[in-house]
Amino acid sequence: MNVNKPVIDIVLVDDDADDRSIFSEALSELKIDTKLTLLEDGRNLLEFLENSAKLPDILFLDLNMPYKSGVECLIDIRRSNKFNDLSIAIYSTSSTDKDIEDTFINGANIYIRKPN
């Protein structure tokens, strides 16, 4: 890691271990310094964010997760003014207009379709 370059702090919340692995591998191929935190589901996401010394630069949320969906996480996060500046990307296999619209209505900054 080069101390002269900023490190981009990324959090990925995804219940699929393979998707987490692919995401991590893809990041490692980029020519930027990153710190990646992987979470398996959204149940403890809000607590994780509340207890973080610094908010991540971007949060990637899988849309379809057990226990707590990406939209439910998004709604919880956007209820708190503390997270107003947090950039949130929904990262999903879904491409339905309803899913995409719901995420933007509830405060997502971008919607990214997972590659096959």
mmCIF file of N, CA, C and O in Angstrom, residues 11 13 45-46 49 55-62 70-80 83-91 103-104 106-112:
data_model
loop_
_atom_site.group_PDB
_atom_site.id
_atom_site.type_symbol
_atom_site.label_atom_id
_atom_site.label_comp_id
_atom_site.label_asym_id
_atom_site.label_seq_id
_atom_site.Cartn_x
_atom_site.Cartn_y
_atom_site.Cartn_z
ATOM 1 N N VAL A 11 -17.321 -1.112 1.931
ATOM 2 C CA VAL A 11 -18.021 -2.165 2.665
ATOM 3 C C VAL A 11 -18.956 -2.851 1.679
ATOM 4 O O VAL A 11 -19.698 -2.185 0.945
ATOM 5 N N VAL A 13 -21.978 -5.774 1.610
ATOM 6 C CA VAL A 13 -22.889 -6.620 2.378
ATOM 7 C C VAL A 13 -23.580 -7.540 1.382
ATOM 8 O O VAL A 13 -24.346 -7.086 0.535
ATOM 9 N N LEU A 45 -25.574 -4.420 10.179
ATOM 10 C CA LEU A 45 -24.969 -3.352 9.391
ATOM 11 C C LEU A 45 -25.061 -1.996 10.082
ATOM 12 O O LEU A 45 -24.066 -1.275 10.167
ATOM 13 N N LEU A 46 -26.232 -1.644 10.571
ATOM 14 C CA LEU A 46 -26.398 -0.334 11.201
ATOM 15 C C LEU A 46 -25.491 -0.202 12.420
ATOM 16 O O LEU A 46 -24.844 0.832 12.616
ATOM 17 N N LEU A 49 -21.952 0.364 11.231
ATOM 18 C CA LEU A 49 -21.748 1.747 10.786
ATOM 19 C C LEU A 49 -21.698 2.711 11.969
ATOM 20 O O LEU A 49 -20.863 3.615 12.008
ATOM 21 N N LEU A 55 -16.851 6.543 8.443
ATOM 22 C CA LEU A 55 -17.764 5.894 7.521
ATOM 23 C C LEU A 55 -17.006 5.436 6.286
ATOM 24 O O LEU A 55 -16.036 6.073 5.868
ATOM 25 N N PRO A 56 -17.460 4.344 5.669
ATOM 26 C CA PRO A 56 -16.802 3.925 4.427
ATOM 27 C C PRO A 56 -17.031 4.969 3.334
ATOM 28 O O PRO A 56 -17.973 5.772 3.411
ATOM 29 N N ASP A 57 -16.184 4.937 2.331
ATOM 30 C CA ASP A 57 -16.369 5.845 1.196
ATOM 31 C C ASP A 57 -17.575 5.419 0.362
ATOM 32 O O ASP A 57 -18.261 6.251 -0.217
ATOM 33 N N ILE A 58 -17.803 4.104 0.312
ATOM 34 C CA ILE A 58 -18.967 3.585 -0.401
ATOM 35 C C ILE A 58 -19.397 2.262 0.217
ATOM 36 O O ILE A 58 -18.576 1.466 0.658
ATOM 37 N N LEU A 59 -20.701 2.077 0.245
ATOM 38 C CA LEU A 59 -21.312 0.860 0.765
ATOM 39 C C LEU A 59 -22.031 0.169 -0.382
ATOM 40 O O LEU A 59 -22.858 0.783 -1.062
ATOM 41 N N PHE A 60 -21.682 -1.089 -0.627
ATOM 42 C CA PHE A 60 -22.362 -1.904 -1.627
ATOM 43 C C PHE A 60 -23.306 -2.836 -0.895
ATOM 44 O O PHE A 60 -22.878 -3.591 -0.014
ATOM 45 N N LEU A 61 -24.587 -2.786 -1.260
ATOM 46 C CA LEU A 61 -25.612 -3.605 -0.619
ATOM 47 C C LEU A 61 -26.234 -4.551 -1.625
ATOM 48 O O LEU A 61 -26.732 -4.113 -2.668
ATOM 49 N N ASP A 62 -26.209 -5.838 -1.323
ATOM 50 C CA ASP A 62 -26.961 -6.794 -2.122
ATOM 51 C C ASP A 62 -28.438 -6.531 -1.846
ATOM 52 O O ASP A 62 -28.825 -6.220 -0.721
ATOM 53 N N GLY A 70 -31.647 -5.600 1.251
ATOM 54 C CA GLY A 70 -30.893 -4.387 0.944
ATOM 55 C C GLY A 70 -31.747 -3.136 1.071
ATOM 56 O O GLY A 70 -31.287 -2.102 1.559
ATOM 57 N N VAL A 71 -33.010 -3.222 0.652
ATOM 58 C CA VAL A 71 -33.902 -2.056 0.765
ATOM 59 C C VAL A 71 -34.183 -1.745 2.229
ATOM 60 O O VAL A 71 -34.189 -0.572 2.629
ATOM 61 N N GLU A 72 -34.386 -2.777 3.050
ATOM 62 C CA GLU A 72 -34.604 -2.536 4.483
ATOM 63 C C GLU A 72 -33.373 -1.877 5.109
ATOM 64 O O GLU A 72 -33.513 -0.950 5.921
ATOM 65 N N CYS A 73 -32.186 -2.325 4.726
ATOM 66 C CA CYS A 73 -30.951 -1.702 5.224
ATOM 67 C C CYS A 73 -30.866 -0.251 4.768
ATOM 68 O O CYS A 73 -30.542 0.648 5.553
ATOM 69 N N LEU A 74 -31.181 -0.034 3.515
ATOM 70 C CA LEU A 74 -31.146 1.303 2.932
ATOM 71 C C LEU A 74 -32.078 2.249 3.679
ATOM 72 O O LEU A 74 -31.696 3.366 4.036
ATOM 73 N N ILE A 75 -33.293 1.806 3.952
ATOM 74 C CA ILE A 75 -34.269 2.626 4.677
ATOM 75 C C ILE A 75 -33.746 2.972 6.073
ATOM 76 O O ILE A 75 -33.803 4.130 6.493
ATOM 77 N N ASP A 76 -33.204 1.986 6.777
ATOM 78 C CA ASP A 76 -32.654 2.234 8.116
ATOM 79 C C ASP A 76 -31.518 3.243 8.078
ATOM 80 O O ASP A 76 -31.436 4.145 8.915
ATOM 81 N N ILE A 77 -30.639 3.092 7.122
ATOM 82 C CA ILE A 77 -29.481 3.991 7.016
ATOM 83 C C ILE A 77 -29.940 5.408 6.718
ATOM 84 O O ILE A 77 -29.462 6.368 7.332
ATOM 85 N N ARG A 78 -30.850 5.565 5.788
ATOM 86 C CA ARG A 78 -31.284 6.904 5.377
ATOM 87 C C ARG A 78 -32.151 7.601 6.427
ATOM 88 O O ARG A 78 -32.367 8.802 6.350
ATOM 89 N N ARG A 79 -32.610 6.863 7.435
ATOM 90 C CA ARG A 79 -33.368 7.489 8.535
ATOM 91 C C ARG A 79 -32.463 8.307 9.452
ATOM 92 O O ARG A 79 -32.932 9.153 10.198
ATOM 93 N N SER A 80 -31.173 8.025 9.411
ATOM 94 C CA SER A 80 -30.233 8.701 10.304
ATOM 95 C C SER A 80 -29.461 9.785 9.558
ATOM 96 O O SER A 80 -28.811 9.513 8.542
ATOM 97 N N PHE A 83 -25.711 9.492 8.459
ATOM 98 C CA PHE A 83 -25.268 8.805 7.253
ATOM 99 C C PHE A 83 -25.667 9.517 5.963
ATOM 100 O O PHE A 83 -25.652 8.925 4.893
ATOM 101 N N ASN A 84 -26.021 10.796 6.070
ATOM 102 C CA ASN A 84 -26.446 11.547 4.884
ATOM 103 C C ASN A 84 -25.405 11.548 3.771
ATOM 104 O O ASN A 84 -25.750 11.552 2.592
ATOM 105 N N ASP A 85 -24.141 11.571 4.130
ATOM 106 C CA ASP A 85 -23.078 11.664 3.123
ATOM 107 C C ASP A 85 -22.556 10.300 2.670
ATOM 108 O O ASP A 85 -21.631 10.237 1.862
ATOM 109 N N LEU A 86 -23.134 9.230 3.177
ATOM 110 C CA LEU A 86 -22.691 7.890 2.810
ATOM 111 C C LEU A 86 -23.207 7.531 1.417
ATOM 112 O O LEU A 86 -24.408 7.593 1.158
ATOM 113 N N SER A 87 -22.302 7.184 0.534
ATOM 114 C CA SER A 87 -22.682 6.748 -0.810
ATOM 115 C C SER A 87 -23.046 5.273 -0.767
ATOM 116 O O SER A 87 -22.278 4.457 -0.261
ATOM 117 N N ILE A 88 -24.232 4.965 -1.300
ATOM 118 C CA ILE A 88 -24.722 3.594 -1.260
ATOM 119 C C ILE A 88 -25.028 3.105 -2.670
ATOM 120 O O ILE A 88 -25.814 3.719 -3.392
ATOM 121 N N ALA A 89 -24.402 1.982 -3.006
ATOM 122 C CA ALA A 89 -24.646 1.329 -4.284
ATOM 123 C C ALA A 89 -25.397 0.030 -4.021
ATOM 124 O O ALA A 89 -24.954 -0.793 -3.225
ATOM 125 N N ILE A 90 -26.531 -0.133 -4.678
ATOM 126 C CA ILE A 90 -27.219 -1.422 -4.627
ATOM 127 C C ILE A 90 -26.553 -2.286 -5.690
ATOM 128 O O ILE A 90 -26.356 -1.874 -6.825
ATOM 129 N N TYR A 91 -26.213 -3.508 -5.286
ATOM 130 C CA TYR A 91 -25.450 -4.427 -6.124
ATOM 131 C C TYR A 91 -26.255 -5.718 -6.189
ATOM 132 O O TYR A 91 -26.300 -6.466 -5.221
ATOM 133 N N THR A 103 -35.127 1.182 -4.912
ATOM 134 C CA THR A 103 -33.841 1.539 -4.299
ATOM 135 C C THR A 103 -33.567 3.036 -4.413
ATOM 136 O O THR A 103 -33.093 3.644 -3.460
ATOM 137 N N PHE A 104 -33.890 3.619 -5.557
ATOM 138 C CA PHE A 104 -33.653 5.063 -5.701
ATOM 139 C C PHE A 104 -34.615 5.872 -4.833
ATOM 140 O O PHE A 104 -34.222 6.867 -4.221
ATOM 141 N N ASN A 106 -35.709 5.039 -2.032
ATOM 142 C CA ASN A 106 -35.282 4.907 -0.640
ATOM 143 C C ASN A 106 -33.857 5.386 -0.380
ATOM 144 O O ASN A 106 -33.330 5.185 0.714
ATOM 145 N N GLY A 107 -33.234 6.026 -1.364
ATOM 146 C CA GLY A 107 -31.981 6.714 -1.095
ATOM 147 C C GLY A 107 -30.707 6.125 -1.659
ATOM 148 O O GLY A 107 -29.620 6.584 -1.305
ATOM 149 N N ALA A 108 -30.793 5.138 -2.539
ATOM 150 C CA ALA A 108 -29.569 4.618 -3.158
ATOM 151 C C ALA A 108 -28.984 5.667 -4.095
ATOM 152 O O ALA A 108 -29.718 6.441 -4.708
ATOM 153 N N ASN A 109 -27.675 5.694 -4.196
ATOM 154 C CA ASN A 109 -27.005 6.611 -5.107
ATOM 155 C C ASN A 109 -26.838 6.014 -6.502
ATOM 156 O O ASN A 109 -26.803 6.744 -7.495
ATOM 157 N N ILE A 110 -26.712 4.682 -6.557
ATOM 158 C CA ILE A 110 -26.511 4.013 -7.836
ATOM 159 C C ILE A 110 -26.997 2.574 -7.716
ATOM 160 O O ILE A 110 -27.033 2.008 -6.624
ATOM 161 N N TYR A 111 -27.385 2.018 -8.848
ATOM 162 C CA TYR A 111 -27.832 0.628 -8.923
ATOM 163 C C TYR A 111 -26.930 -0.077 -9.910
ATOM 164 O O TYR A 111 -26.817 0.333 -11.069
ATOM 165 N N ILE A 112 -26.270 -1.134 -9.452
ATOM 166 C CA ILE A 112 -25.325 -1.867 -10.309
ATOM 167 C C ILE A 112 -25.802 -3.302 -10.414
ATOM 168 O O ILE A 112 -26.040 -3.971 -9.398
#
